[in-house]
Amino acid sequence: MQKILAGNQVKDLDSQHLKLCGQESHELMEAAAHSFVNWFVDQNFSLNSPVLIAVGGGNNGGDGLAIARLLTEKSFSVSILQCFESIDKLSPDGLLNYNNLPKSIDLISFENWEFPEDSILIDAFLGVGLKGELRPVAKKYITRLNEYDGKVISIDIPSGLPSDDIVSNTAIKADFTVSFEFPKLSLILPEHGEFVGELVVLKIGVVNAAYNGIDSSLYYLEAQDIPPLHKSFSRFSYKGDMGKVLLMGGSPGKMGALILCAKSALRTGSGLVTCHMEDSERFIIQTAVPEAMASWGLIPNPEFYDSVGIGPGWGTENRERLFRQFLQDFKKPIVIDADGLNLLARYRDLVPLLPKSSILTPHIGEFTRLVGAAGNHPERLEKAKAFALENQLILVLKGANTVVSLPDGRQVVNSSGTKYMATGGSGDVLTGMITSYLGMGYTPENAALCGVYHHGLAGEIASRTKRRSMVASDIIEAIPATYLHLNIS
Ligand SMILES: NC(=O)C1=CN([C@@H]2O[C@H](COP(=O)(O)OP(=O)(O)OC[C@H]3O[C@@H](n4cnc5c(N)ncnc54)[C@H](O)[C@@H]3O)[C@@H](O)[C@H]2O)[C@@H](O)CC1
Ligand SMILES: [K+]
């Protein structure tokens, strides 16, 4: 998995990389510019759209100058909005790229900035080198750039956003942020949604070894990480090998959550799914999910099951005794969601009874009830890390970038998913998927990571045709396509 570094570690990373592979720093800048331009060309923007590049004095501006040259070579019409004081204030690599600009490119000083209709504005003003409070002149540039209401693409990070903290002043509001190597922490904070827009992360060829020795407990989970986490099954596998899963949940009026969870576990690959619910509701399950079995009353033989998911649609009234009893009888890691989490928040003495490495999947509201309130997302992530470490649990904090906190202190940021997944039942689908992997014999860490990634990917695939019409069942129907997409048998 790719390490996510803090902004002030990027310089160390660069120098490690340059030392290890004998590259010059301007060559790395050139690689960054090339990967950006390849992405840009793939977007099929019209060659008739003027490209305006806001360029600052540091290496973020240097990227912008290199991009200006490369886009001109691709026949785009490019102008540069000057956000630096004078040429002699450019960084060495910035100056080199300035001197290599084609003659056709105009450098436009602030007083003469204009934004023709249909322009594409590329923001290469400030990157991870921003230090302290924005200077007034920078604020003036950003405010003016934000007046443009057409397409805006930020390079590495929207100018004005600190790389690892909450913005205190102002920042560019981008439609896309194209970040290099890894997303800076600030780009995954919900507080920064209006600045970051769609997040794109591009590799620029920094060698893996350059990351060794640079300390970080934060990682980024991407498509290439997933196949090695999966188990393979043989020709001789039978339905018992694919996991015997028990899902406890549902209540009158909330059986949909259990149905979605069960369908999702089955589509993920579970061999046998049993739903445990109130006697009165069992016909609903038997009708809606004919592949699942129903159970009610006492759970006679909990150890029969390979994995258990508790909570979707369960309600919290009169559940404590069954939950407590179950935790006494079942010693393998379990998955807890929704009302299971609300019960843990209400009866805190249940938390130490949870089997080690159990997986908790709260959204922010459930997290706040269980772990406590946080002033902002960085603070929330710190609390998540401490909670996972202290209780030796896996905590999956759901959101636009779900973060999985592991019992050893590592935290993994998921890259898959789309805004269209913010729909009722999406979380029940995730619970079904993680429980399913756990039942197939995956380690709890791999079950959580595969569940989170495939869930997001299924959402992305479904949203290609469904957009805002997407419902949770569409995510379930797209699970098979995630296996095809990642070439998993
Ligand atoms: N390994 C990587 O990821 C690479 C990063 N590169 C780019 O280099 C960038 C980092 O470059 P730098 O370290 O030169 O830094 P930046 O270009 O991000 O920022 C430095 C500039 O910001 C100004 N500045 C700093 N604090 C300010 C404040 N409070 N108010 C107003 N202005 C302020 C400085 O005067 C300077 O002009 C990255 O964001 C990325 O775009 C690429 O060139 C290639 C390699
Ligand atoms: K920028």
Coordinates of N, CA and C and ligand atoms in Angstrom, one line a residue, residues 7 9-11 13-15 17-18 25-33 56-64 83-85 89-93 97 123-139 141-142 155-157 159-160 178-182 184 202 204 206 211, ligand 1:
G7 N 2.9 17.0 4.3 CA 3.5 17.9 3.3 C 4.9 18.2 3.6
Q9 N 7.1 16.2 4.6 CA 8.0 15.1 4.3 C 8.3 14.9 2.8
V10 N 7.5 15.7 2.0 CA 7.6 15.5 0.5 C 9.0 15.9 0.0
K11 N 9.6 16.9 0.7 CA 11.0 17.3 0.3 C 12.0 16.1 0.5
L13 N 11.2 13.0 0.6 CA 10.9 11.9 -0.3 C 11.6 12.2 -1.7
D14 N 11.5 13.5 -2.1 CA 12.1 13.9 -3.4 C 13.6 13.6 -3.3
S15 N 14.2 14.1 -2.2 CA 15.7 13.9 -2.2 C 16.1 12.5 -2.1
H17 N 14.4 10.0 -3.5 CA 14.2 9.5 -4.8 C 15.3 9.9 -5.7
L18 N 15.7 11.1 -5.7 CA 16.7 11.6 -6.6 C 18.0 10.9 -6.4
S25 N 16.1 17.0 -10.2 CA 14.8 17.4 -9.7 C 13.8 17.9 -10.8
H26 N 14.4 18.6 -11.8 CA 13.6 19.0 -12.9 C 13.0 17.9 -13.7
E27 N 13.7 16.7 -13.7 CA 13.2 15.6 -14.4 C 11.9 15.0 -13.7
L28 N 12.0 15.1 -12.4 CA 10.8 14.6 -11.6 C 9.6 15.6 -11.9
M29 N 9.9 16.8 -12.0 CA 8.9 17.8 -12.3 C 8.3 17.6 -13.7
E30 N 9.2 17.2 -14.6 CA 8.8 16.9 -16.0 C 7.8 15.7 -15.9
A31 N 8.2 14.7 -15.1 CA 7.4 13.5 -15.0 C 6.0 13.8 -14.5
A32 N 6.0 14.7 -13.5 CA 4.7 15.1 -12.9 C 3.8 15.8 -14.0
A33 N 4.5 16.7 -14.7 CA 3.8 17.5 -15.8 C 3.2 16.5 -16.8
G56 N 2.5 30.0 -9.5 CA 3.2 30.6 -8.4 C 4.7 30.5 -8.5
G57 N 5.4 31.0 -7.5 CA 6.8 31.1 -7.6 C 7.6 29.8 -7.2
G58 N 6.9 28.8 -6.5 CA 7.6 27.6 -6.1 C 7.5 26.5 -7.1
N59 N 7.7 25.3 -6.7 CA 7.7 24.2 -7.6 C 6.3 23.8 -8.1
N60 N 5.3 24.2 -7.3 CA 3.9 24.0 -7.8 C 3.7 24.8 -9.1
G61 N 4.2 26.0 -9.0 CA 4.2 26.9 -10.2 C 5.1 26.3 -11.3
G62 N 6.2 25.7 -10.9 CA 7.1 25.0 -11.9 C 6.4 23.9 -12.6
D63 N 5.6 23.2 -11.9 CA 4.7 22.2 -12.6 C 3.8 22.8 -13.6
G64 N 3.2 24.0 -13.2 CA 2.3 24.7 -14.1 C 3.0 25.1 -15.4
C83 N 1.2 34.6 -10.7 CA 1.0 34.7 -9.3 C 2.3 34.8 -8.5
F84 N 3.3 35.3 -9.2 CA 4.6 35.5 -8.5 C 5.1 36.9 -8.7
E85 N 6.0 37.4 -7.8 CA 6.3 38.8 -7.9 C 7.1 39.1 -9.1
K89 N 12.2 35.6 -8.6 CA 11.7 34.9 -7.4 C 11.2 33.5 -7.7
L90 N 11.4 33.0 -8.9 CA 11.0 31.6 -9.3 C 12.0 30.7 -8.7
S91 N 11.5 29.5 -8.3 CA 12.4 28.4 -7.8 C 13.3 28.0 -9.0
P92 N 14.4 27.4 -8.8 CA 15.3 27.0 -9.9 C 14.6 26.2 -11.0
D93 N 13.8 25.2 -10.5 CA 13.2 24.4 -11.6 C 12.0 25.2 -12.2
N97 N 11.8 26.0 -16.3 CA 10.6 25.8 -17.2 C 10.1 27.1 -17.7
D123 N -4.9 25.5 -11.6 CA -4.3 26.2 -10.5 C -3.0 25.6 -10.0
A124 N -1.9 26.2 -10.5 CA -0.6 25.8 -10.1 C 0.1 26.9 -9.3
F125 N -0.7 27.5 -8.4 CA -0.2 28.6 -7.6 C 0.6 28.1 -6.4
L126 N -0.1 27.4 -5.5 CA 0.6 27.0 -4.2 C 0.4 25.5 -4.1
G127 N 1.4 24.8 -3.7 CA 1.3 23.3 -3.4 C 1.6 23.0 -2.0
V128 N 2.3 22.0 -1.7 CA 2.5 21.5 -0.3 C 3.6 22.4 0.4
G129 N 4.1 23.4 -0.4 CA 5.1 24.3 0.2 C 4.5 25.5 1.0
L130 N 3.2 25.6 1.0 CA 2.5 26.7 1.7 C 2.9 26.6 3.2
K131 N 3.3 27.7 3.7 CA 3.7 27.7 5.2 C 2.9 28.8 5.9
G132 N 2.3 28.4 7.0 CA 1.7 29.4 7.9 C 0.5 30.1 7.2
E133 N 0.1 31.2 7.7 CA -1.1 31.9 7.2 C -0.8 32.5 5.8
L134 N -1.9 32.4 5.0 CA -1.7 33.0 3.6 C -1.4 34.5 3.7
R135 N -0.4 34.9 2.9 CA -0.1 36.3 2.9 C -1.2 37.0 2.1
P136 N -1.4 38.3 2.4 CA -2.5 39.1 1.8 C -2.5 39.0 0.3
V137 N -1.3 39.1 -0.3 CA -1.3 39.1 -1.8 C -1.8 37.7 -2.3
A138 N -1.5 36.7 -1.6 CA -1.9 35.3 -2.1 C -3.4 35.2 -1.9
K139 N -3.9 35.8 -0.9 CA -5.4 35.8 -0.6 C -6.1 36.6 -1.8
Y141 N -5.0 36.9 -4.9 CA -5.0 36.1 -6.1 C -6.1 35.0 -6.0
I142 N -6.2 34.3 -4.8 CA -7.1 33.2 -4.7 C -8.6 33.7 -4.8
I155 N -3.5 21.7 -9.2 CA -2.4 20.8 -9.3 C -1.9 20.5 -7.9
D156 N -1.8 19.2 -7.6 CA -1.4 18.6 -6.3 C -2.3 18.9 -5.1
I157 N -2.7 20.2 -5.0 CA -3.6 20.6 -3.9 C -4.2 21.9 -4.2
S159 N -4.8 25.6 -4.1 CA -3.9 26.6 -3.5 C -4.6 27.2 -2.3
G160 N -3.9 27.3 -1.2 CA -4.4 27.9 0.0 C -4.7 26.8 1.0
V178 N -5.8 17.2 -8.9 CA -4.9 16.1 -9.4 C -3.7 16.1 -8.6
S179 N -3.6 15.1 -7.7 CA -2.5 15.1 -6.7 C -1.4 14.1 -7.2
F180 N -0.2 14.3 -6.8 CA 0.9 13.5 -7.2 C 1.3 12.4 -6.2
E181 N 1.4 11.2 -6.6 CA 1.9 10.1 -5.8 C 0.9 9.6 -4.8
F182 N 0.4 10.5 -3.9 CA -0.6 10.1 -2.9 C -1.4 11.3 -2.6
K184 N -2.7 14.2 -0.4 CA -2.3 14.8 0.8 C -3.5 14.7 1.8
L202 N -2.2 10.7 -9.3 CA -1.4 10.2 -10.4 C 0.0 9.8 -9.9
I204 N 4.0 9.6 -10.4 CA 5.0 10.3 -11.2 C 6.3 9.6 -11.3
V206 N 8.1 8.1 -8.6 CA 8.9 8.0 -7.4 C 9.1 6.6 -7.0
Y211 N 10.4 5.7 -0.2 CA 9.5 5.8 1.0 C 10.0 5.1 2.2
Ligands
LIG1 N1 7.4 14.6 -5.1 C1 6.5 15.3 -5.5 O1 5.3 15.1 -5.2 C2 6.8 16.5 -6.4 C3 6.2 17.7 -6.2 N2 6.2 18.7 -7.1 C4 5.5 20.0 -6.9 O2 6.2 20.8 -6.0 C5 5.2 21.3 -5.1 C6 6.0 21.7 -3.8 O3 6.8 22.8 -4.2 P1 7.5 23.8 -3.2 O4 8.1 23.1 -2.1 O5 8.4 24.6 -4.0 O6 6.4 24.6 -2.7 P2 5.1 25.3 -3.4 O7 5.3 25.7 -4.7 O8 3.9 24.5 -3.0 O9 5.0 26.6 -2.5 C7 6.1 27.5 -2.4 C8 5.6 28.9 -2.8 O10 4.6 29.3 -1.9 C9 4.9 30.5 -1.3 N3 4.4 30.5 0.0 C10 4.7 29.8 1.1 N4 3.9 30.1 2.1 C11 3.1 31.1 1.8 C12 2.1 31.8 2.4 N5 1.8 31.6 3.7 N6 1.4 32.8 1.8 C13 1.7 33.0 0.5 N7 2.7 32.3 -0.2 C14 3.4 31.4 0.4 C15 6.4 30.6 -1.4 O11 6.8 32.0 -1.4 C16 6.7 29.9 -2.7 O12 6.6 30.8 -3.8 C17 4.2 20.2 -4.9 O13 3.0 20.6 -4.4 C18 4.1 19.7 -6.3 O14 3.2 20.5 -7.0 C19 6.7 18.5 -8.5 O15 7.4 19.5 -9.0 C20 7.5 17.2 -8.7 C21 7.8 16.4 -7.5

